[in-house]
mmCIF file of C-alpha atoms in Angstrom:
data_model
loop_
_atom_site.group_PDB
_atom_site.id
_atom_site.type_symbol
_atom_site.label_atom_id
_atom_site.label_comp_id
_atom_site.label_asym_id
_atom_site.label_seq_id
_atom_site.Cartn_x
_atom_site.Cartn_y
_atom_site.Cartn_z
ATOM 1 C CA MET A 1 20.831 -82.168 13.593
ATOM 2 C CA ARG A 2 19.848 -79.981 10.660
ATOM 3 C CA LEU A 3 21.392 -76.535 10.300
ATOM 4 C CA ASN A 4 18.565 -74.897 8.392
ATOM 5 C CA PHE A 5 19.036 -71.646 10.306
ATOM 6 C CA PHE A 6 22.183 -71.025 8.222
ATOM 7 C CA ARG A 7 19.974 -70.423 5.206
ATOM 8 C CA LYS A 8 18.525 -67.302 6.826
ATOM 9 C CA LYS A 9 21.718 -65.434 5.980
ATOM 10 C CA TYR A 10 21.283 -65.965 2.244
ATOM 11 C CA ARG A 11 18.841 -64.901 -0.398
ATOM 12 C CA LYS A 12 17.870 -67.475 -2.971
ATOM 13 C CA ASN A 13 19.758 -65.606 -5.683
ATOM 14 C CA LYS A 14 23.012 -65.519 -3.725
ATOM 15 C CA LYS A 15 25.841 -67.487 -5.323
ATOM 16 C CA LEU A 16 27.942 -69.060 -2.618
ATOM 17 C CA GLY A 17 31.544 -70.003 -3.324
ATOM 18 C CA LEU A 18 33.707 -72.388 -1.296
ATOM 19 C CA ALA A 19 37.520 -72.282 -1.340
ATOM 20 C CA LEU A 20 39.415 -75.268 0.072
ATOM 21 C CA GLY A 21 43.024 -74.664 1.081
ATOM 22 C CA GLY A 22 46.117 -76.844 1.075
ATOM 23 C CA GLY A 23 47.598 -78.782 3.978
ATOM 24 C CA ALA A 24 48.506 -82.337 2.904
ATOM 25 C CA VAL A 25 46.714 -84.944 5.073
ATOM 26 C CA LEU A 26 45.113 -82.132 7.094
ATOM 27 C CA GLY A 27 42.861 -81.778 4.055
ATOM 28 C CA ALA A 28 40.639 -84.498 5.505
ATOM 29 C CA ALA A 29 39.143 -81.695 7.618
ATOM 30 C CA HIS A 30 37.562 -80.357 4.417
ATOM 31 C CA ILE A 31 35.330 -83.439 4.351
ATOM 32 C CA GLY A 32 33.875 -82.485 7.711
ATOM 33 C CA VAL A 33 33.252 -78.960 6.438
ATOM 34 C CA LEU A 34 31.372 -80.359 3.444
ATOM 35 C CA LYS A 35 29.291 -82.503 5.786
ATOM 36 C CA ALA A 36 28.257 -79.393 7.730
ATOM 37 C CA PHE A 37 27.363 -77.642 4.481
ATOM 38 C CA GLU A 38 25.223 -80.572 3.394
ATOM 39 C CA GLU A 39 23.341 -80.487 6.684
ATOM 40 C CA SER A 40 22.688 -76.776 6.204
ATOM 41 C CA ASP A 41 21.009 -77.393 2.824
ATOM 42 C CA LEU A 42 23.249 -74.719 1.298
ATOM 43 C CA THR A 43 23.908 -74.808 -2.427
ATOM 44 C CA ILE A 44 27.545 -74.376 -3.459
ATOM 45 C CA SER A 45 27.516 -72.419 -6.722
ATOM 46 C CA TYR A 46 31.289 -72.340 -7.259
ATOM 47 C CA ILE A 47 34.194 -74.237 -5.744
ATOM 48 C CA THR A 48 37.965 -73.801 -5.848
ATOM 49 C CA GLY A 49 40.823 -75.746 -4.356
ATOM 50 C CA THR A 50 44.557 -75.741 -3.877
ATOM 51 C CA SER A 51 46.714 -78.828 -3.285
ATOM 52 C CA ILE A 52 44.760 -81.332 -1.143
ATOM 53 C CA GLY A 53 41.916 -78.816 -1.291
ATOM 54 C CA ALA A 54 41.878 -79.276 -5.062
ATOM 55 C CA LEU A 55 41.353 -83.013 -4.625
ATOM 56 C CA ILE A 56 38.449 -82.602 -2.202
ATOM 57 C CA ALA A 57 36.974 -79.804 -4.325
ATOM 58 C CA ALA A 58 37.149 -82.061 -7.384
ATOM 59 C CA PHE A 59 35.194 -84.815 -5.640
ATOM 60 C CA CYS A 60 32.586 -82.303 -4.475
ATOM 61 C CA ALA A 61 32.311 -80.649 -7.907
ATOM 62 C CA PHE A 62 31.629 -84.049 -9.480
ATOM 63 C CA ASN A 63 28.757 -84.803 -7.079
ATOM 64 C CA LYS A 64 30.524 -86.947 -4.514
ATOM 65 C CA SER A 65 28.838 -86.589 -1.117
ATOM 66 C CA SER A 66 30.845 -86.041 2.059
ATOM 67 C CA SER A 67 30.162 -89.648 3.103
ATOM 68 C CA GLU A 68 31.471 -90.935 -0.222
ATOM 69 C CA ILE A 69 34.595 -88.758 0.027
ATOM 70 C CA GLU A 70 35.076 -89.898 3.618
ATOM 71 C CA LYS A 71 35.080 -93.537 2.539
ATOM 72 C CA ILE A 72 37.692 -92.806 -0.129
ATOM 73 C CA ALA A 73 39.858 -90.867 2.332
ATOM 74 C CA LYS A 74 39.749 -93.565 4.992
ATOM 75 C CA ASP A 75 40.999 -96.137 2.495
ATOM 76 C CA ILE A 76 44.012 -94.033 1.429
ATOM 77 C CA ASN A 77 47.551 -94.542 2.710
ATOM 78 C CA TRP A 78 50.583 -92.426 1.784
ATOM 79 C CA PRO A 79 51.915 -95.117 -0.630
ATOM 80 C CA ASP A 80 48.527 -95.025 -2.386
ATOM 81 C CA ILE A 81 49.087 -91.469 -3.629
ATOM 82 C CA SER A 82 52.859 -91.329 -4.106
ATOM 83 C CA SER A 83 55.786 -93.382 -5.297
ATOM 84 C CA ILE A 84 59.566 -93.015 -5.310
ATOM 85 C CA SER A 85 60.866 -90.934 -8.193
ATOM 86 C CA LEU A 86 64.178 -91.057 -10.051
ATOM 87 C CA SER A 87 63.628 -87.543 -11.379
ATOM 88 C CA GLN A 88 66.005 -84.670 -10.685
ATOM 89 C CA PHE A 89 62.954 -82.481 -9.991
ATOM 90 C CA GLY A 90 61.436 -84.301 -7.011
ATOM 91 C CA LEU A 91 61.708 -87.132 -4.500
ATOM 92 C CA LEU A 92 58.301 -88.592 -5.291
ATOM 93 C CA SER A 93 55.765 -88.869 -8.080
ATOM 94 C CA ASN A 94 52.062 -88.231 -7.427
ATOM 95 C CA GLU A 95 50.918 -90.053 -10.554
ATOM 96 C CA LYS A 96 48.959 -92.379 -8.252
ATOM 97 C CA LEU A 97 46.874 -89.378 -7.233
ATOM 98 C CA GLY A 98 45.746 -89.106 -10.830
ATOM 99 C CA LYS A 99 44.823 -92.782 -10.848
ATOM 100 C CA LEU A 100 42.764 -92.257 -7.679
ATOM 101 C CA ILE A 101 40.745 -89.585 -9.478
ATOM 102 C CA ILE A 102 40.157 -91.782 -12.521
ATOM 103 C CA GLU A 103 39.059 -94.699 -10.329
ATOM 104 C CA ASN A 104 36.536 -92.607 -8.402
ATOM 105 C CA ILE A 105 35.421 -89.937 -10.880
ATOM 106 C CA GLY A 106 36.668 -91.019 -14.288
ATOM 107 C CA ASN A 107 39.014 -89.597 -16.906
ATOM 108 C CA VAL A 108 36.976 -86.394 -17.028
ATOM 109 C CA ASN A 109 37.622 -82.761 -17.870
ATOM 110 C CA ILE A 110 37.327 -79.943 -15.336
ATOM 111 C CA GLU A 111 34.684 -78.192 -17.407
ATOM 112 C CA ASP A 112 32.410 -81.252 -17.091
ATOM 113 C CA ALA A 113 31.935 -80.686 -13.348
ATOM 114 C CA ALA A 114 28.402 -80.303 -11.972
ATOM 115 C CA ILE A 115 29.642 -77.359 -9.858
ATOM 116 C CA PRO A 116 31.950 -74.880 -11.659
ATOM 117 C CA LEU A 117 35.466 -75.731 -10.494
ATOM 118 C CA SER A 118 38.820 -73.962 -10.616
ATOM 119 C CA VAL A 119 42.086 -75.575 -9.553
ATOM 120 C CA ILE A 120 45.090 -73.447 -8.569
ATOM 121 C CA ALA A 121 48.678 -74.224 -9.558
ATOM 122 C CA THR A 122 51.951 -72.293 -9.880
ATOM 123 C CA ASP A 123 54.138 -71.932 -12.966
ATOM 124 C CA ILE A 124 57.531 -72.820 -11.519
ATOM 125 C CA ALA A 125 59.294 -70.993 -14.358
ATOM 126 C CA ASN A 126 57.959 -67.550 -13.445
ATOM 127 C CA GLY A 127 56.003 -67.878 -10.189
ATOM 128 C CA GLN A 128 52.703 -66.910 -11.812
ATOM 129 C CA LYS A 129 49.330 -68.219 -10.686
ATOM 130 C CA VAL A 130 47.733 -70.655 -13.110
ATOM 131 C CA ILE A 131 43.979 -71.145 -12.822
ATOM 132 C CA LEU A 132 42.977 -74.451 -14.357
ATOM 133 C CA LYS A 133 39.343 -74.384 -15.513
ATOM 134 C CA LYS A 134 39.575 -76.681 -18.512
ATOM 135 C CA GLY A 135 41.407 -79.841 -19.428
ATOM 136 C CA LYS A 136 41.997 -83.154 -17.704
ATOM 137 C CA LEU A 137 40.941 -83.111 -14.070
ATOM 138 C CA LYS A 138 43.548 -85.628 -12.967
ATOM 139 C CA GLU A 139 46.424 -83.554 -14.367
ATOM 140 C CA ALA A 140 45.121 -80.350 -12.801
ATOM 141 C CA VAL A 141 44.822 -81.878 -9.330
ATOM 142 C CA MET A 142 48.217 -83.549 -9.627
ATOM 143 C CA ALA A 143 49.764 -80.187 -10.533
ATOM 144 C CA SER A 144 48.006 -78.312 -7.742
ATOM 145 C CA ALA A 145 49.149 -80.900 -5.174
ATOM 146 C CA CYS A 146 52.738 -81.014 -6.401
ATOM 147 C CA ILE A 147 54.643 -79.701 -3.362
ATOM 148 C CA PRO A 148 58.010 -78.375 -4.643
ATOM 149 C CA GLY A 149 60.977 -80.527 -3.728
ATOM 150 C CA ILE A 150 58.756 -83.469 -2.815
ATOM 151 C CA PHE A 151 56.793 -84.203 -5.990
ATOM 152 C CA ILE A 152 57.791 -83.979 -9.649
ATOM 153 C CA PRO A 153 56.224 -80.939 -11.369
ATOM 154 C CA VAL A 154 53.392 -81.620 -13.821
ATOM 155 C CA GLU A 155 53.559 -80.254 -17.363
ATOM 156 C CA ILE A 156 50.349 -78.777 -18.763
ATOM 157 C CA ASP A 157 50.227 -76.626 -21.934
ATOM 158 C CA ASN A 158 54.026 -76.352 -21.978
ATOM 159 C CA LYS A 159 54.037 -75.009 -18.416
ATOM 160 C CA LEU A 160 55.808 -76.792 -15.592
ATOM 161 C CA LEU A 161 53.341 -76.587 -12.694
ATOM 162 C CA VAL A 162 53.686 -77.083 -8.952
ATOM 163 C CA ASP A 163 51.590 -76.563 -5.825
ATOM 164 C CA GLY A 164 49.174 -73.645 -6.005
ATOM 165 C CA GLY A 165 49.785 -72.823 -2.347
ATOM 166 C CA ILE A 166 52.726 -70.696 -3.410
ATOM 167 C CA VAL A 167 50.405 -68.194 -5.074
ATOM 168 C CA GLU A 168 46.953 -68.708 -3.490
ATOM 169 C CA ASN A 169 46.668 -71.326 -0.792
ATOM 170 C CA VAL A 170 43.005 -70.604 0.009
ATOM 171 C CA PRO A 171 41.721 -69.477 -3.399
ATOM 172 C CA THR A 172 39.075 -66.956 -2.361
ATOM 173 C CA ILE A 173 40.198 -64.339 -4.901
ATOM 174 C CA THR A 174 39.634 -66.831 -7.694
ATOM 175 C CA LEU A 175 36.116 -67.508 -6.383
ATOM 176 C CA LYS A 176 35.259 -63.829 -6.585
ATOM 177 C CA ASN A 177 36.405 -63.717 -10.191
ATOM 178 C CA MET A 178 34.271 -66.770 -10.971
ATOM 179 C CA GLY A 179 31.162 -64.863 -9.903
ATOM 180 C CA ALA A 180 30.595 -65.866 -6.266
ATOM 181 C CA ASP A 181 28.582 -63.350 -4.213
ATOM 182 C CA TYR A 182 29.367 -64.884 -0.824
ATOM 183 C CA ILE A 183 32.779 -66.406 -0.212
ATOM 184 C CA VAL A 184 33.690 -69.027 2.376
ATOM 185 C CA GLY A 185 37.285 -70.195 2.711
ATOM 186 C CA VAL A 186 38.740 -73.074 4.696
ATOM 187 C CA ASP A 187 42.256 -72.410 5.995
ATOM 188 C CA LEU A 188 43.853 -75.555 7.411
ATOM 189 C CA ASN A 189 47.026 -73.821 8.580
ATOM 190 C CA ALA A 190 45.792 -70.688 10.360
ATOM 191 C CA GLY A 191 47.086 -70.508 13.910
ATOM 192 C CA ASN A 192 48.510 -74.019 13.925
ATOM 193 C CA SER A 193 51.682 -74.815 15.851
ATOM 194 C CA HIS A 194 54.180 -77.257 14.393
ATOM 195 C CA LYS A 195 55.979 -80.111 16.067
ATOM 196 C CA LYS A 196 59.603 -81.095 15.581
ATOM 197 C CA PRO A 197 59.771 -82.952 12.232
ATOM 198 C CA ASP A 198 60.695 -86.629 12.210
ATOM 199 C CA ASN A 199 61.849 -86.956 8.602
ATOM 200 C CA ILE A 200 62.744 -85.057 5.450
ATOM 201 C CA ILE A 201 59.160 -85.022 4.190
ATOM 202 C CA GLU A 202 57.972 -83.289 7.359
ATOM 203 C CA VAL A 203 60.887 -80.814 7.133
ATOM 204 C CA LEU A 204 59.862 -79.868 3.597
ATOM 205 C CA LEU A 205 56.147 -79.714 4.447
ATOM 206 C CA ASN A 206 56.757 -77.483 7.475
ATOM 207 C CA THR A 207 59.007 -75.194 5.463
ATOM 208 C CA PHE A 208 56.403 -74.894 2.726
ATOM 209 C CA ASP A 209 53.690 -74.237 5.300
ATOM 210 C CA PHE A 210 55.645 -71.426 6.988
ATOM 211 C CA THR A 211 56.300 -69.822 3.612
ATOM 212 C CA ILE A 212 52.637 -69.468 2.689
ATOM 213 C CA MET A 213 51.122 -68.500 6.061
ATOM 214 C CA THR A 214 51.510 -64.714 5.804
ATOM 215 C CA ALA A 215 50.390 -64.568 2.186
ATOM 216 C CA THR A 216 47.279 -66.604 2.986
ATOM 217 C CA LYS A 217 46.155 -64.059 5.616
ATOM 218 C CA LEU A 218 46.316 -61.285 3.019
ATOM 219 C CA GLN A 219 44.614 -63.334 0.304
ATOM 220 C CA THR A 220 41.664 -64.293 2.487
ATOM 221 C CA ALA A 221 41.097 -60.852 4.038
ATOM 222 C CA LYS A 222 38.068 -60.051 1.875
ATOM 223 C CA ALA A 223 36.307 -63.389 2.240
ATOM 224 C CA ASN A 224 32.961 -63.324 4.033
ATOM 225 C CA ILE A 225 33.920 -66.257 6.246
ATOM 226 C CA ILE A 226 37.136 -68.152 6.911
ATOM 227 C CA ILE A 227 36.737 -71.494 8.672
ATOM 228 C CA LYS A 228 39.888 -72.278 10.655
ATOM 229 C CA PRO A 229 39.869 -75.716 12.279
ATOM 230 C CA GLY A 230 42.364 -76.068 15.128
ATOM 231 C CA LEU A 231 44.672 -78.769 13.792
ATOM 232 C CA SER A 232 47.852 -78.277 15.848
ATOM 233 C CA ALA A 233 47.509 -81.748 17.366
ATOM 234 C CA PHE A 234 47.864 -83.362 13.938
ATOM 235 C CA ASN A 235 50.754 -83.810 11.517
ATOM 236 C CA MET A 236 50.580 -83.489 7.746
ATOM 237 C CA ILE A 237 51.467 -87.035 6.672
ATOM 238 C CA ASP A 238 49.773 -89.584 8.954
ATOM 239 C CA THR A 239 46.664 -90.920 7.232
ATOM 240 C CA ASP A 240 45.555 -92.705 10.432
ATOM 241 C CA GLN A 241 44.384 -89.276 11.624
ATOM 242 C CA VAL A 242 41.731 -88.972 8.904
ATOM 243 C CA PRO A 243 38.633 -89.752 11.052
ATOM 244 C CA ASP A 244 39.661 -87.246 13.730
ATOM 245 C CA LEU A 245 40.510 -84.612 11.126
ATOM 246 C CA ILE A 246 37.091 -85.011 9.526
ATOM 247 C CA ASP A 247 35.461 -84.517 12.904
ATOM 248 C CA ALA A 248 37.610 -81.443 13.642
ATOM 249 C CA GLY A 249 36.568 -79.856 10.355
ATOM 250 C CA TYR A 250 32.923 -80.641 10.983
ATOM 251 C CA GLN A 251 32.883 -79.282 14.523
ATOM 252 C CA GLU A 252 34.554 -76.017 13.524
ATOM 253 C CA ALA A 253 32.263 -75.542 10.535
ATOM 254 C CA VAL A 254 29.172 -76.049 12.696
ATOM 255 C CA LYS A 255 30.534 -73.549 15.224
ATOM 256 C CA VAL A 256 31.170 -70.910 12.575
ATOM 257 C CA ILE A 257 27.770 -71.451 10.964
ATOM 258 C CA ARG A 258 26.006 -70.942 14.298
ATOM 259 C CA LYS A 259 27.800 -67.633 14.892
ATOM 260 C CA MET A 260 26.508 -66.322 11.591
ATOM 261 C CA VAL A 261 22.900 -66.296 12.709
#
């Protein structure tokens, strides 16, 4: 089914921006959102991402279709994007995440993207937001997805960077500053309930999630649309959930698009 009616809400000169939020494995829902956008024939003029949202945004910005991203996501297991670390700064390394980007996109720079892309990270020395618009894509995404306490921070330009969710989990404000006229955000955590954690990784992920929830509501208040897939039935680390997460993101995006008419 085509969603051409969505286009009625936009003039041809409107610059639409899409902000993809963090949420670990829940980020597979972003793929479903992109699928709905493709079916609507909408043009994304700017894209931003935080954490797992940065990874999906990077694929989109470098012309990967939702079906191509879906294939990549379905082939990923947790060991494929992380490895045990001996560092005092984290339990795991996400260097493999960088290798995933090189294998599927190349050793490219952010500024080479077909769609203008910004990746959000946090300077762990001072808590400031760092907007990465230039430099190696793989390093930027690794930094943005570096959940504190789990992954080793990534050093870029003498700054020690961690997950951007601390400062802007759904980077709609950044989109506005990039020049977007109409802003759509995807919040993977809004309204979700959490189950009792089974391991230390889930404890840390839940804690991080609770920390950013309130701030995200304030940061996304001025967005034109926030897509909020109901993901309470899923956890943040099981990659077997990817197909169902993609479908959940797609169904919610279609629902929101229809209400805009």
